[in-house]
């Protein structure tokens, strides 16, 4: 259960206190190890207030003291670092062919990372929600067994998600109007911590901007490379959320009006050409009709094996796919002027063959010289990006002042 600190004081005093606790917590997150004097000097809070806030945060086991260090002036100071080990936040990522679960503690250390096959397309929304909740329950149990408290759980879904956690549509799962947040919350037995649902790309870009190779970049785009392709966008340092939370649907721009049908009902969308199912269908036509998707990793491994072996058909297909992807990346780059575009998911193992045609298209189509200064790279976060981002959003709520109760 997470609540704002509520004591016998008037509400406005409690709010100021919670805000100041969050100020100190955020300062230590970005400057640890640091001393109480440093916190006071930088935040403008007086020393007595900082001491009291730090004592409170230590009691909640959000901070801990580490060794002494020589202070520049005066006596040695006791340094503070984030603790957070008694708490963990959980993220779950839903894909058409697999689920991932990640838990991280308050200091950002990963405490579990699982991947499970999942027959997303062959499952009804109710069956899928049951599978998601079952994985969530196992992750919660693991966290509890390690004597940690769960601060919250966020599910990332490849589709349009309303602010109240309903999936309005997820074409590659065949979902329309599925109230996933309520279903998962019920399946977890109304667990007493917040359960949220968000778009997978929106969550993945948060993880990439914190833990990826370009962490801290103010203008970063993450492309999910799954059955669908979504863009998560950080623009001018802020996640782009749009009017209704539906930006970044780059997978449904038309690349070829005569192209293959897309799960969204249109033709020639980017993901119908460059999504992982489309890539597999081109490189491994013999697997078509093998039945419902469960986990595409073995097929992706075979695509990589053929490309490494310089199989001409595989190399030609990957070049064509890379060019289509490059068209999509160019549109994003011309609109948003990113520092870096990160390819995630199944694009990571295929990056050696996709990046050259993507960069060639970007050079040809970008109005600015030298790709407009934008780099295109493969993610170092593997398949856990959206799940990690889901857990990170829970921690953001703590940093914003929704502190765990004593
Ligand atoms: Zn489409």
Short mmCIF file of N, CA and C and ligand atoms in Angstrom, two decimals, residues 171 251-253 262-272, ligand 1:
data_model
loop_
_atom_site.label_atom_id
_atom_site.label_comp_id
_atom_site.label_asym_id
_atom_site.label_seq_id
_atom_site.Cartn_x
_atom_site.Cartn_y
_atom_site.Cartn_z
N UNK A 171 -4.03 -4.34 -32.21
CA UNK A 171 -4.31 -5.13 -33.41
C UNK A 171 -3.60 -6.48 -33.42
N UNK A 251 4.21 2.25 -36.79
CA UNK A 251 3.98 0.96 -37.43
C UNK A 251 2.84 0.99 -38.44
N UNK A 252 1.98 2.00 -38.35
CA UNK A 252 0.81 2.06 -39.25
C UNK A 252 0.88 3.20 -40.25
N UNK A 253 2.08 3.74 -40.50
CA UNK A 253 2.21 4.62 -41.66
C UNK A 253 2.29 3.72 -42.90
N UNK A 262 -2.29 -5.52 -43.17
CA UNK A 262 -1.81 -5.31 -41.80
C UNK A 262 -2.93 -5.73 -40.83
N UNK A 263 -2.54 -6.09 -39.61
CA UNK A 263 -3.53 -6.50 -38.60
C UNK A 263 -4.53 -5.38 -38.30
N UNK A 264 -4.17 -4.14 -38.64
CA UNK A 264 -5.07 -3.02 -38.36
C UNK A 264 -6.18 -2.91 -39.40
N UNK A 265 -6.11 -3.73 -40.47
CA UNK A 265 -7.15 -3.70 -41.49
C UNK A 265 -6.74 -2.92 -42.73
N UNK A 266 -5.60 -2.23 -42.68
CA UNK A 266 -5.14 -1.47 -43.86
C UNK A 266 -4.11 -2.32 -44.63
N UNK A 267 -3.48 -1.66 -45.61
CA UNK A 267 -2.49 -2.37 -46.43
C UNK A 267 -1.15 -1.66 -46.39
N UNK A 268 -0.08 -2.44 -46.44
CA UNK A 268 1.26 -1.87 -46.65
C UNK A 268 1.77 -1.02 -45.51
N UNK A 269 1.22 -1.21 -44.30
CA UNK A 269 1.76 -0.48 -43.14
C UNK A 269 3.21 -0.93 -42.89
N UNK A 270 3.98 -0.06 -42.23
CA UNK A 270 5.38 -0.38 -41.94
C UNK A 270 5.52 -1.72 -41.23
N UNK A 271 4.65 -1.98 -40.23
CA UNK A 271 4.84 -3.24 -39.49
C UNK A 271 4.41 -4.47 -40.29
N UNK A 272 3.57 -4.28 -41.32
CA UNK A 272 3.22 -5.41 -42.18
C UNK A 272 4.39 -5.78 -43.09
ZN1 LIG B 1 -1.53 -1.13 -39.90
#
